Amino acid sequence: MGDREVLLEVKKLNVTFGKGKKKFEAIKNVSFQIYKGETFGLVGESGSGKTTIGRAIMRLNEVTSGEILFKGKRINGKIPKDWDREITQKIQMIFQDPMASLNERAKVEYIISEGLINTKKYSNANERQEKVRDALLQVGLLPEFASRFPHEFSGGQRQRIGIARALVMEPEFIIADEPISALDVSIRAQVLNLLTKLQQQKNLTYLFIAHDLSIVRFFTDRTAVIYKGNIVELAETEKIFSNPLHPYTRALLSAVPEPNPYKERSKKMEIYDPSQHHYDKMPPSFVEIEEGHFVLANEEEVERYCEILKMGVSM
Amino acid sequence: ACSEDEEETKEKESVYRIVYSGEIKTLNYLKTSETNEFAVAANLVDGLIEYDKYGVPQPGLAESWESNEDASVWTFNLRKGVKWVDYEGNEVAEVTAHDFVDGLKYVLDAKNESSTAWIATVVKNGSAFYDGEITDFSQVGVKALDDYTLEYTLEGPTPYFLSMLNYVCFFPVYGEFLEEKGDAFGTSKENFLYNGAYLLTDFEPQNKRVLTKNPTYWDKDNVFIDKIEYKYNKEAANVAPELFLRGEVDEAAIPTAILDDWFNDPKKKDLIRQSTTSFYSYFYAFNFDPQFDAEYEPENWKVAVNNKNFRKSLFHALDRVSAMLTEEPYEPESLLNNTITPKNFVDVDGVDYTQLEPLAKFTNNDSFDKDLALEYKEKAMAELQGKATFPVKVLMPYNSGMPDWANRAQVIEQQMENLLGKDYIDIIVYAGPSTGFLGEIRRPGKFAFMEVNWGPDYADPSTYTDPFTTGGTYNKPELAEGYTDTNGQPIYDNMVNKAKAAIDPKERYPLFAEAEAFLIEEAFVVPYKVGGSGYIASRLNPFDAQYSQFGVSNEKFKGRKLLDKPMNNEQFKEAKAQWEKERAQALAEAK
Amino acid sequence: MKETKEKILSIENLVIKFSLRGKVLTAIRDVSLDLYKGESLAIVGESGSGKSVLMKSIMGLLDKNGYIAQGKILYQEKDLAQFKTEKDWLKIRGKEIAMVTQDPMTSLNPLKNIGKQIEEAVVLHQGLKGKEAYEKVLQLLRDVGIQDPERRYKQYPHEFSGGMRQRIVIAIAIACNPKILICDEPTTALDVTIQAQILNLLKTLQEKYQLTTIYITHDLGVVAKVADRVAVMYAGDVIEFGKTDEIFFNAKHPYTWALISALPQLGEKGKELYSIKGTPPNLFKEIKGDAFAPRNPYALKIDFVETPPYFKVSDTHFAKTWLMHPNAPKVEPPEVLKKFFEEGRLYAHGG
Amino acid sequence: MGLYSEEIRNITDKSTEQLFEFAAQDEDQAEKIGYSNYSYWRSTWQSFLKNKVAVTLLILVLALVLFVLIQPYLPNQKSPTEIYLDPDTGYQARNVKPNEDFWFGTNSIGQDLWSRIWAGTRTSLFIGVVVAVVEAIIGIAVGALWGYSRKLEGTITHVYNVFENIPTIIVLILMSLILRPSISTIIIAMCITGWVEMARFIRNQIVILRDREYNLASRTLGTPTSRIILKNLLPYLISIIMLRMSLAIPFAIGSEVFLTYIGLGLPVSEPSLGNLINEGRVLMMSPDLRYQLLFPSIVLSFITISFYIIGNAFADAADPKNHV
Amino acid sequence: MIEYIWKRLLQSVVTLFIIVTAVFLLLRLLPEEGYLGAAADKMTPEQQEIYLTNLGLRDPILVQLGNFYIDLLRGDFGKSITYRTDVPVMDIISDKIMYSLTFGVAAVIVSILIGVPLGILMAQFKGRWLDRLGTGYIVFIVAVPSMVYFLLIQVYITDFFNLPMLFDEDRPITWVLPLISLSLGPIASYAMWMRRYMVDELNKDYIKLARAKGVKERTIMFRHVLRNAFIPLSQYLPATILLTITGSIYIESLYSIPGMGGLLVDAIQRQDNPLVQALVLIFSSLGIIGLFLGDVLMALVDPRIKFGKGESVR
Ligand SMILES: Nc1ncnc2c1ncn2[C@@H]1O[C@H](COP(=O)(O)OP(=O)(O)OP(=O)(O)O)[C@@H](O)[C@H]1O
Ligand SMILES: Nc1ncnc2c1ncn2[C@@H]1O[C@H](COP(=O)(O)OP(=O)(O)OP(=O)(O)O)[C@@H](O)[C@H]1O
Ligand SMILES: [Mg+2]
Ligand SMILES: [Mg+2]
């Protein structure tokens, strides 16, 4: 597993907003790697910093310290123009709100071809049109939709347009920031299916941000759980679900409602109380507790978690 | 307000109320040269002399006077017991001869920026003192021989010096007070001393001012109006007629625009009459030094204007009645002036200056003559063939702040072009700036043919011939081609100098009349009209005011009475005829 | 589960239309629905199916361009559909029926402190004044789990997090002392952990104050957690209703099937998740037959011709699909669902 | 409960056997349902057309503009500056009441008011339109930069504060004094102060819009700022811009009237609504002559009201929220 | 907060400095003729030169500017040149400011008292006759040139009630008409803004919740909407009040009110530089203070706003 090609690496990332008294550390010393071809999940409650990480990779937020490497090369801070252009194209993003992320006053055609115009890859208008057509077909929309405006589409279709917009750039890496939270159940499925299909066809790598663990479980290969700017647990998704170690992960898992009245009624919620840690005495570190399973813990907790692992107790 | 209880005891107070839109900047009569400003001062401060209602000089603060042979040294004996008082009537000092010296000293001190200093330079060494060439004021030709005797020594013979004394620069000031107040002199009713017929009891600029009869005035028996209330209103021109109808004011100028309405309304018709004219003279000037933009072809104009026939064609083509209709639609002729010097300015033995032989033919004939105009046009066309391009562009600016002038310009443009033909002239009506018009247009010579005006500075015909001598800023006739005399000077300058050398009016005036006639005959200017225009409704009798061609006398309320009912136009004309008769008599008697 | 069966509110053949720039849109098409005392009813359905409009009509809070074209809303022998004046409605709003709205961020007046906003309801509906009212507000704040209520009383909405604001909104609804509490997507804007807390809170409050509750949601997980009974809406119509387990494990309408099948929990990693093709119908047009038919893989020809009636599945469970007609071909739900149903029933017996 | 059972009975009779067959599933059909063929501008136009008052006024305004443009070429038109003479007296036909010769009468020097009013309307509309356009261009450019560029924000804010706090009349008067009274002076004077409001307005809108997700999306695609402003931001502002521009026209005309009042307007030889009204103002006291004020006032009021209503109606119509 | 005020103050001073300097320089572009007035004709060029030199206009422009600022720092605004010769500029202004202040404040009060309730009622009865009536009024005010109806009001109303036409401070009745005329415009704009803010506010979610609570519509209007709608208005309020002090040029001229309205126009037209500069300083300061007070007022009524958090430019 360790031999897999690392596509994106985040090293000791810190993001701070504001200055002086209003200073706010949104991301604290976060590190993780994303392998080529996988879907990497990022879960956590609202305000925990998920979007901030995504935007830091997209270079929409400035990084306070730390490094972000794409294919081993740094992409944060000052970088050469060529490289900038390349990663603009290679890393793409799908946004949370399908309505807000489309320019309502532009035709679908422009929205999708916008990136192409910028990279000047297809200077010829016909070629671009062709590309737009392909992209629309790929996301399961009809090419004639190109001449319409976004608000003529349903939520699911809009999100597909957003995906098509990312796809025409022929990216290798896509950050999907809660791409389905704003959609209702029936449309969610459409979008998830589409993302899966595209990944298979194009060997894409996803960073999938969500707060709903049931979706993360269905969709991702590995998952990181983030709490107040710290990654508290990172492992293969199934492992997280079968062996959640960090109390916050467990709380999060217990909070997801099950679509089963019987189960749901018998379920007990765990509440995460950060004061249970005694980090002032013994500061925590991000330890690999078993292969590929990292958790934020101090020595005392590591011992306890190992215990749990051995016993194989799950939720 | 304080007069309320007095009303019961006394007979009804005589109050004259008016709205005005032009505020005064200062009360400092030693500094100002603006009519509306010295008009206030004229009622607050008396000078050496004043005039009666026919224009005969009368003793003011001077009880008597005499001059030497050639009229270059004048001595005045002052009235005793005249007091300087403050605005509440409290006595401050007595008026003495020193006050006149102090006044002149102030005026001639350049740093005081008196805009009337140039008149005071008639006094010996006045100019030198002003320019700083001499610093000792005692060398200047004004002396208090004692408290009640004042002597002026002049630069040269000045037979009309008496009329100059009617001007503010020769007014007295109480030197101690002036010194004490410094720059603040004349900025408020408190910073001012009074020896005139009225006290300024209320002075709120841009709001109101009230003149109240001065109880300590030396001649208070001849002051009949007890109080004069001025109310400021920027829209005075529009609201005054209505205010007059409602009895809120006692005088209102009636704008031309609504005249018809008043004349057609039997109730209003009898309230209005023509207003009296002033000694401002308006005329159209041909510019011999065109400095305007190339787009208006100054070179071509220069060629054309130096052709006498061309000038004469325009001279005769200007239908002045038609132009005058824009401001006086009923009796346009009454305002027209056929000479530069208006009627009733000076006379020789009862013969009005404008009726002197050289001028009489112009005075009694309208310059407008279609046939002559066309005749001259033909001649000019023939002579200028190949020299000038036709139509000749005639740049005719007007002040855009004066709607009447704008209208007049449009009328004239059309009228002259239609008469002379658009193939001959192309009059270009041009809107000049509303402030600094003269400085932008007339003085730099940025016009071809334009309405200009001139007001007299003293009661002598030379005041009207001055603007056209070399150095004048009007139309530079000295540059006209073909008018150089044998001595290398312009013919006109020679004529004026010759006139100036004569002292006796009998000799002097006809010479000036000749010079003036020359200007008209050669069509350097087209006389147009006298100042003052339109109609007013007023409870004042225009013929009981002091009459002076120049200076402040005629601004005085002293001696005036309020009518119960305003004069109508018929009454006005009657009274005018009467007055003219009486005046001729009075003048003859005075000699 | 309560078996009282006492109807507290009854909607009969309700049709609600909106006029929009000259055109008419039918948002609720002939809906009939009963609400029983003490129960908690969940209304599910995709976005735009008319859930909110239905609830707003109960409160008399339809937008100005909307009107009840037909039908009755019976509450305590009064027909709310006939209410016209504000005076009528004031007897119902808050006092009898209260509402928890979807968006806690914008539902509070930003310029009034939290305490005053709750107190307004307390004064209005509980007749308390001054100190008493103040005490009551503190009590309510404590009830909805807000610590340090004295301090919080004086704070303004912007000083609260989303979850806390939602609690305030709930406190306001409770303060009205209503008989019926409508929760219109009370947790959609919140993240899972907070959602769970809020739902638990609502449940406790429901018991404590003996409220009849209506939940509107499109999250079946939420339904499972809180509802006794479920009504499924599609394009302005209730197409199936029944007890929660009946809907979850014995659904009959293909739309309900689709809804459940699309749950990611039912999906298999790497495989396609079930999804409904197409988009909902245009409400401006008249809908003939079963509104879901064009997107229904099991559509019968009659679905395009005739609107199906409610077919009875059990005494408490009805479905509006021709598939239930005796003449209709027998269809089985999709495979995944069958498995889910099995599992569920197992639980039912086990649990 | 009785409600439901009853219906079932009825229905069973109605339905025939063969209807209970599966219908063929057509996926495309499923996708297409629920769409209308929508076009933004067409819808905008259609919503606008629904506002009968605005449409009527628009037609009238267009008619007015057209008329004002062709009026001099129509038969029997008089010159706006020619002074007409009374054939009897040979002097100016002053203050002639409206008659068949002079449809709106003449003014105090015998010029034809009918043609003066249209010439004046022409001038004033020209000033209004030019000012509105220039203001819009400068205002939008500055406002867009101000709102979007964080670097320039401080500087422009300062410039704004300066312009905002110099009393407008000072600038208007100073400009009119320094330059000559003429159409271009008036236009320059008004533009100098006019763009400020527009810029602030655009900036506020852009600040609201600039952090919307779709702009972030464009940034992630590497779209240059200029195009983001042009394509992503300005189209959202078009309705507001139009509204403001349509209000700027009457405002500019109003300012011209004001300038004329304080004596800095166009020369009388150049008819404009401003100086026509100012001339007429003097005559208000005489009932006989009031017609000279009446006509230009009516035209001015009509233009103002029309643009006001049309602008508002258009802004309403351009808001997609109000489209069906 | 304190820090914020300091920063704002500093900014304002810089802004003022720029404004005053700019106006100062602009004034030097005016033709010199203007300083001489009618007297110019009778003055010799030398005399004119002396006059202009005495005014300081012959100094290099930077020296003039420097002198101006030095005097200003000493609190000396200079003396009037052409408006009221040699009278200290501040005396002139202080004579007038009371009238303008009284009229301005009264007009603001009247227009708020009428305009705001009108706007509220229009919002409450949106689309009904009252709303239409109000809109009609607003459109009328916008459309008809004010100089036309002001004059009509003055002439006909005074005629009808037999009132004096001109303002006389000692006769209270003469205050009424100018005040009414002065208020007509602001009433319309207050009504218009109030209506718009109310309608905006009425569409917000919290109003729905309030309705759902069972609060009466009228209570909603007054307890919830009104205050919230006042916030956007409150920001402009001080500025409007302060600027109303400058008065209406036209009304002041019609009724002979000795206020500030015409002063500025006169001062510029007469090129009375010291007066213009002082007035610009005053007006600009008023504007800036108004803006600042607006922000403070807004922060007072709106608990969401804290000072220092992002510099809002309105
Ligand atoms: N531009 C910014 N300035 C200041 N603080 C910010 C900024 N952007 C984000 N934050 C803060 O950083 C923290 C993390 O925000 P982020 O948006 O990354 O959370 P998230 O996990 O994506 O939350 P959600 O699930 O609500 O999207 C939050 O507390 C947020 O308030
Ligand atoms: N004021 C209105 N004018 C016109 N149409 C409206 C109005 N309010 C609601 N509708 C329409 O009525 C339909 C039902 O809306 P409703 O808000 O009830 O949906 P919902 O089921 O609550 O959806 P969501 O889950 O998104 O809240 C929608 O098509 C909506 O567009
Ligand atoms: Mg986020
Ligand atoms: Mg809803």
PDB file of C-alpha atoms in Angstrom, chain A residues 55 58 60 88 92 95 97 100-105 110 114 117-118 151-152 157 165, chain D residues 31 35 38 40 213-214 216-224 227 231-232 235-236 320:
ATOM      1  CA  ARG A  55      -9.398  26.113  -0.775  1.00  0.00           C
ATOM      2  CA  MET A  58      -7.009  25.397  -4.802  1.00  0.00           C
ATOM      3  CA  LEU A  60      -8.003  30.359  -2.970  1.00  0.00           C
ATOM      4  CA  THR A  88      -4.889  25.355 -12.620  1.00  0.00           C
ATOM      5  CA  GLN A  92     -10.253  21.275 -10.253  1.00  0.00           C
ATOM      6  CA  PHE A  95     -18.635  23.376  -5.351  1.00  0.00           C
ATOM      7  CA  ASP A  97     -24.095  24.858  -3.941  1.00  0.00           C
ATOM      8  CA  ALA A 100     -24.517  29.629  -6.310  1.00  0.00           C
ATOM      9  CA  SER A 101     -21.542  28.210  -8.107  1.00  0.00           C
ATOM     10  CA  LEU A 102     -22.870  28.775 -11.593  1.00  0.00           C
ATOM     11  CA  ASN A 103     -22.945  32.162 -13.181  1.00  0.00           C
ATOM     12  CA  GLU A 104     -26.641  32.633 -13.728  1.00  0.00           C
ATOM     13  CA  ARG A 105     -26.180  35.225 -16.403  1.00  0.00           C
ATOM     14  CA  TYR A 110     -19.596  29.728 -21.567  1.00  0.00           C
ATOM     15  CA  GLU A 114     -14.452  29.187 -19.419  1.00  0.00           C
ATOM     16  CA  ILE A 117     -10.561  29.936 -22.888  1.00  0.00           C
ATOM     17  CA  ASN A 118      -8.216  30.706 -20.031  1.00  0.00           C
ATOM     18  CA  HIS A 151     -31.606  28.353 -13.785  1.00  0.00           C
ATOM     19  CA  GLU A 152     -33.408  26.303 -16.372  1.00  0.00           C
ATOM     20  CA  GLN A 157     -28.388  18.847 -13.584  1.00  0.00           C
ATOM     21  CA  ARG A 165     -16.918  22.532 -16.078  1.00  0.00           C
TER      22      ARG A 165
ATOM     23  CA  GLU D  31     -35.543  14.388 -18.739  1.00  0.00           C
ATOM     24  CA  TYR D  35     -38.694  22.546 -19.158  1.00  0.00           C
ATOM     25  CA  TYR D  38     -36.598  30.131 -21.663  1.00  0.00           C
ATOM     26  CA  TYR D  40     -33.475  35.694 -20.253  1.00  0.00           C
ATOM     27  CA  GLU D 213     -19.112  30.784  -5.182  1.00  0.00           C
ATOM     28  CA  TYR D 214     -19.375  31.166  -8.907  1.00  0.00           C
ATOM     29  CA  LEU D 216     -14.441  31.456  -6.851  1.00  0.00           C
ATOM     30  CA  ALA D 217     -15.192  28.879  -9.478  1.00  0.00           C
ATOM     31  CA  SER D 218     -14.000  31.208 -12.171  1.00  0.00           C
ATOM     32  CA  ARG D 219     -10.859  31.892 -10.237  1.00  0.00           C
ATOM     33  CA  THR D 220     -10.107  28.227  -9.904  1.00  0.00           C
ATOM     34  CA  LEU D 221     -10.399  28.045 -13.664  1.00  0.00           C
ATOM     35  CA  GLY D 222      -7.774  30.740 -13.951  1.00  0.00           C
ATOM     36  CA  THR D 223     -10.086  33.380 -15.376  1.00  0.00           C
ATOM     37  CA  PRO D 224      -8.400  36.788 -15.414  1.00  0.00           C
ATOM     38  CA  ARG D 227     -13.102  38.854 -17.547  1.00  0.00           C
ATOM     39  CA  LYS D 231     -18.684  38.285 -17.524  1.00  0.00           C
ATOM     40  CA  ASN D 232     -19.476  37.376 -13.964  1.00  0.00           C
ATOM     41  CA  PRO D 235     -24.322  41.100 -16.180  1.00  0.00           C
ATOM     42  CA  TYR D 236     -25.797  40.907 -12.705  1.00  0.00           C
ATOM     43  CA  PRO D 320     -35.073  36.912 -12.925  1.00  0.00           C
TER      44      PRO D 320
END
